[in-house]
């Protein structure tokens, strides 16, 4: 266990559904990240939060909406997704700074029908 | 931004032999280079990292070497075992908050 948990582990949703992914870290970190991992592509950084403030939005479509109520919890709200959004969504946490080790959760495998 | 290239994309090694995976990066200011291992159904797990003030770091069967002049770093796994089969990712930082990841190497250990 890395100290980063994600729920649900698997999710199937239709294009008109609304769902949320949850991430929680128990490491005392103050930075949290959402990544998208698709087959045969590098990990794509989606959002970065430092001390609960969003500091990075990597040109992510508005159908993905992050929320960080505190330094330990991170959500990704999903609505009107497309089939090409099917992927593994990974959450990570670290101390603030690009040279700090990031610890990943197990991911949520999302399938959009 | 930071560009990280990783080779090879797939690697098959006989059990007991060594495996080497190489990465190059573009940002000369990068000073931290982690390696992650991702097993099926799991998120990436840090296995070793190196900072720019050293040229090599070892942890049992795993080692990482760094050549800052040439801007490349490599992962070395010796005496490979079946449980080493996984996808391995290198990464390098870009800016103050971001890691850029390589495209991954699928390592298969042949019993």
CSV table of C-alpha atoms in Angstrom, one decimal:
chain,number,residue,atom,x,y,z
A,1,UNK,CA,0.0,0.0,0.0
A,2,UNK,CA,1.3,3.5,-0.9
A,3,UNK,CA,-0.9,5.5,1.4
A,4,UNK,CA,-3.1,6.7,-1.4
A,5,UNK,CA,-6.5,5.2,-1.9
A,6,UNK,CA,-8.9,5.6,-4.8
A,7,UNK,CA,-12.6,4.7,-5.2
A,8,UNK,CA,-14.2,3.2,-7.1
A,9,UNK,CA,-11.6,0.9,-8.6
A,10,UNK,CA,-13.8,0.3,-11.6
A,11,UNK,CA,-16.6,2.4,-13.2
A,12,UNK,CA,-18.8,2.0,-16.2
A,13,UNK,CA,-20.9,4.9,-17.2
A,14,UNK,CA,-23.0,6.1,-20.0
A,15,UNK,CA,-22.3,9.4,-21.8
A,16,UNK,CA,-25.2,11.2,-20.1
A,17,UNK,CA,-24.2,10.0,-16.5
A,18,UNK,CA,-22.6,12.1,-13.8
A,19,UNK,CA,-20.1,10.3,-11.5
A,20,UNK,CA,-17.3,11.3,-9.2
A,21,UNK,CA,-13.9,9.7,-8.5
A,22,UNK,CA,-12.4,10.0,-5.1
A,23,UNK,CA,-8.8,10.0,-3.9
A,24,UNK,CA,-7.5,10.2,-0.3
A,25,UNK,CA,-3.9,10.3,0.9
A,26,UNK,CA,-2.7,9.4,4.4
A,27,UNK,CA,0.9,10.6,3.9
A,28,UNK,CA,0.6,14.2,5.2
A,29,UNK,CA,1.4,15.6,1.7
A,30,UNK,CA,0.2,19.0,0.5
A,31,UNK,CA,0.1,18.4,-3.3
A,32,UNK,CA,-2.3,16.1,-5.1
A,33,UNK,CA,-2.5,15.2,-8.8
A,34,UNK,CA,-4.9,13.6,-11.3
A,35,UNK,CA,-3.4,11.7,-14.2
A,36,UNK,CA,-5.0,10.0,-17.2
A,37,UNK,CA,-3.4,6.7,-18.4
A,38,UNK,CA,-4.4,5.5,-21.8
A,39,UNK,CA,-3.0,2.5,-23.7
A,40,UNK,CA,0.2,3.2,-25.5
A,41,UNK,CA,0.4,6.8,-24.3
A,42,UNK,CA,2.5,8.4,-21.6
A,43,UNK,CA,0.9,9.4,-18.3
A,44,UNK,CA,-1.0,12.6,-19.0
A,45,UNK,CA,-1.1,15.1,-16.1
A,46,UNK,CA,-4.6,16.6,-15.8
A,47,UNK,CA,-4.7,18.7,-12.7
A,48,UNK,CA,-2.4,19.8,-9.8
A,49,UNK,CA,-3.4,21.1,-6.4
A,50,UNK,CA,-1.0,22.6,-4.0
A,51,UNK,CA,-2.3,23.4,-0.5
A,52,UNK,CA,-5.9,22.9,-1.9
A,53,UNK,CA,-5.3,25.5,-4.6
A,54,UNK,CA,-5.4,24.4,-8.3
A,55,UNK,CA,-2.1,25.4,-9.8
A,56,UNK,CA,-2.3,23.4,-13.1
A,57,UNK,CA,-5.0,22.6,-15.6
A,58,UNK,CA,-3.4,20.9,-18.5
A,59,UNK,CA,-6.0,21.9,-21.1
A,60,UNK,CA,-8.5,19.4,-19.8
A,61,UNK,CA,-12.0,19.5,-21.2
A,62,UNK,CA,-14.6,21.0,-18.9
A,63,UNK,CA,-16.5,17.7,-18.7
A,64,UNK,CA,-13.8,16.9,-16.1
A,65,UNK,CA,-14.1,19.0,-13.0
A,66,UNK,CA,-11.7,18.6,-10.0
A,67,UNK,CA,-12.4,19.5,-6.4
A,68,UNK,CA,-9.9,19.6,-3.5
A,69,UNK,CA,-11.7,20.3,-0.2
A,70,UNK,CA,-8.6,19.8,1.9
A,71,UNK,CA,-5.0,18.6,1.4
A,72,UNK,CA,-6.0,14.9,2.0
A,73,UNK,CA,-8.9,14.6,-0.4
A,74,UNK,CA,-9.3,15.0,-4.1
A,75,UNK,CA,-12.3,14.4,-6.4
A,76,UNK,CA,-12.8,14.3,-10.1
A,77,UNK,CA,-16.3,15.0,-11.1
A,78,UNK,CA,-17.3,13.5,-14.5
A,79,UNK,CA,-20.3,14.5,-16.7
A,80,UNK,CA,-21.2,14.0,-20.3
A,81,UNK,CA,-18.1,12.0,-21.0
A,82,UNK,CA,-17.1,10.6,-24.4
A,83,UNK,CA,-16.0,7.0,-25.2
A,84,UNK,CA,-12.4,8.3,-25.8
A,85,UNK,CA,-12.3,9.3,-22.1
A,86,UNK,CA,-12.2,5.6,-21.2
A,87,UNK,CA,-8.9,5.1,-19.4
A,88,UNK,CA,-7.2,4.5,-16.1
A,89,UNK,CA,-7.4,7.6,-13.9
A,90,UNK,CA,-4.6,7.8,-11.4
A,91,UNK,CA,-4.3,10.0,-8.3
A,92,UNK,CA,-1.0,10.9,-6.8
A,93,UNK,CA,0.3,13.0,-3.9
A,94,UNK,CA,3.6,14.5,-2.9
A,95,UNK,CA,5.2,17.3,-0.9
A,96,UNK,CA,5.0,20.5,-3.0
A,97,UNK,CA,7.7,20.7,-5.7
A,98,UNK,CA,8.5,19.0,-9.0
A,99,UNK,CA,11.5,17.2,-7.4
A,100,UNK,CA,9.5,15.5,-4.7
A,101,UNK,CA,8.5,11.9,-5.0
A,102,UNK,CA,5.0,11.3,-6.1
A,103,UNK,CA,3.0,8.3,-4.6
A,104,UNK,CA,0.3,6.9,-6.7
A,105,UNK,CA,-3.0,5.3,-5.9
A,106,UNK,CA,-4.2,2.1,-7.6
A,107,UNK,CA,-6.3,4.0,-10.1
A,108,UNK,CA,-9.9,3.9,-11.3
A,109,UNK,CA,-10.5,2.0,-14.5
A,110,UNK,CA,-13.2,4.0,-16.3
A,111,UNK,CA,-15.3,2.7,-19.3
A,112,UNK,CA,-17.6,5.1,-21.0
A,113,UNK,CA,-20.2,3.5,-23.2
B,1,UNK,CA,8.4,21.8,-21.9
B,2,UNK,CA,10.3,18.8,-20.7
B,3,UNK,CA,10.6,16.0,-23.2
B,4,UNK,CA,11.4,12.5,-21.9
B,5,UNK,CA,12.2,9.7,-24.3
B,6,UNK,CA,12.3,6.1,-23.1
B,7,UNK,CA,13.7,3.0,-24.9
B,8,UNK,CA,13.0,0.2,-25.5
B,9,UNK,CA,9.2,0.1,-25.5
B,10,UNK,CA,9.4,-3.7,-24.9
B,11,UNK,CA,12.1,-5.9,-23.5
B,12,UNK,CA,12.3,-9.7,-23.0
B,13,UNK,CA,15.0,-11.0,-20.9
B,14,UNK,CA,15.9,-14.6,-19.8
B,15,UNK,CA,15.5,-15.1,-16.1
B,16,UNK,CA,18.8,-14.4,-14.3
B,17,UNK,CA,20.1,-12.1,-17.0
B,18,UNK,CA,20.2,-8.3,-16.7
B,19,UNK,CA,17.8,-5.7,-18.1
B,20,UNK,CA,18.7,-2.1,-19.0
B,21,UNK,CA,16.2,0.7,-19.8
B,22,UNK,CA,17.3,4.1,-20.9
B,23,UNK,CA,15.8,7.6,-20.8
B,24,UNK,CA,16.8,10.9,-22.2
B,25,UNK,CA,15.5,14.3,-21.1
B,26,UNK,CA,15.6,17.8,-22.5
B,27,UNK,CA,15.6,20.2,-19.6
B,28,UNK,CA,19.1,20.7,-18.3
B,29,UNK,CA,17.7,22.1,-15.1
B,30,UNK,CA,16.1,18.8,-14.1
B,31,UNK,CA,17.6,17.5,-10.9
B,32,UNK,CA,15.5,14.5,-9.9
B,33,UNK,CA,14.9,11.3,-11.8
B,34,UNK,CA,12.6,8.6,-10.5
B,35,UNK,CA,11.8,5.2,-11.8
B,36,UNK,CA,8.4,3.6,-11.4
B,37,UNK,CA,7.2,0.1,-11.8
B,38,UNK,CA,3.6,-0.6,-12.7
B,39,UNK,CA,2.1,-4.1,-12.3
B,40,UNK,CA,-1.1,-5.2,-13.8
B,41,UNK,CA,-4.1,-3.6,-12.0
B,42,UNK,CA,-2.0,-1.3,-9.9
B,43,UNK,CA,-0.8,2.2,-9.9
B,44,UNK,CA,2.9,3.1,-10.6
B,45,UNK,CA,5.2,2.4,-7.6
B,46,UNK,CA,8.5,4.2,-7.1
B,47,UNK,CA,11.3,1.7,-7.1
B,48,UNK,CA,14.4,3.9,-7.1
B,49,UNK,CA,15.3,7.6,-7.8
B,50,UNK,CA,18.4,9.6,-8.2
B,51,UNK,CA,19.3,13.3,-7.7
B,52,UNK,CA,21.7,15.2,-9.9
B,53,UNK,CA,24.4,15.4,-7.3
B,54,UNK,CA,25.3,11.7,-7.7
B,55,UNK,CA,26.1,9.6,-10.8
B,56,UNK,CA,24.8,6.2,-9.6
B,57,UNK,CA,22.6,4.7,-6.9
B,58,UNK,CA,22.0,1.1,-6.0
B,59,UNK,CA,19.3,-0.8,-4.1
B,60,UNK,CA,20.0,-4.5,-4.1
B,61,UNK,CA,19.4,-5.8,-7.7
B,62,UNK,CA,18.3,-2.4,-8.9
B,63,UNK,CA,20.6,0.5,-9.9
B,64,UNK,CA,20.2,3.8,-11.7
B,65,UNK,CA,22.9,5.7,-13.4
B,66,UNK,CA,22.8,9.4,-14.4
B,67,UNK,CA,24.9,11.2,-17.0
B,68,UNK,CA,24.0,14.9,-16.7
B,69,UNK,CA,26.3,16.0,-19.5
B,70,UNK,CA,24.5,13.7,-22.0
B,71,UNK,CA,21.1,14.2,-20.3
B,72,UNK,CA,20.3,10.5,-20.0
B,73,UNK,CA,19.7,8.1,-17.1
B,74,UNK,CA,19.3,4.4,-17.1
B,75,UNK,CA,17.7,1.7,-15.0
B,76,UNK,CA,19.6,-1.6,-14.5
B,77,UNK,CA,18.1,-4.7,-13.1
B,78,UNK,CA,20.4,-7.6,-12.4
B,79,UNK,CA,19.6,-11.3,-11.8
B,80,UNK,CA,16.1,-10.8,-13.1
B,81,UNK,CA,13.2,-12.8,-11.6
B,82,UNK,CA,9.7,-13.5,-12.9
B,83,UNK,CA,8.3,-10.9,-10.5
B,84,UNK,CA,10.3,-8.2,-12.3
B,85,UNK,CA,7.9,-8.5,-15.2
B,86,UNK,CA,6.0,-5.2,-15.3
B,87,UNK,CA,5.9,-1.8,-17.1
B,88,UNK,CA,8.6,0.6,-16.1
B,89,UNK,CA,8.4,4.4,-16.4
B,90,UNK,CA,11.1,7.0,-16.0
B,91,UNK,CA,10.3,10.6,-15.3
B,92,UNK,CA,12.0,14.0,-15.0
B,93,UNK,CA,10.6,17.2,-13.5
B,94,UNK,CA,9.5,20.2,-15.5
B,95,UNK,CA,8.9,23.4,-13.6
B,96,UNK,CA,8.3,23.4,-9.9
B,97,UNK,CA,5.4,21.0,-9.8
B,98,UNK,CA,5.3,18.6,-12.7
B,99,UNK,CA,6.9,15.3,-13.6
B,100,UNK,CA,7.1,14.4,-17.2
B,101,UNK,CA,6.9,10.6,-17.8
B,102,UNK,CA,8.4,8.4,-20.4
B,103,UNK,CA,6.2,6.2,-22.6
B,104,UNK,CA,7.0,3.1,-20.6
B,105,UNK,CA,8.9,-0.2,-21.1
B,106,UNK,CA,7.1,-3.5,-20.9
B,107,UNK,CA,9.6,-5.9,-19.4
B,108,UNK,CA,9.0,-9.6,-19.7
B,109,UNK,CA,11.2,-12.1,-17.8
B,110,UNK,CA,11.3,-15.5,-19.6
B,111,UNK,CA,11.5,-18.4,-17.1
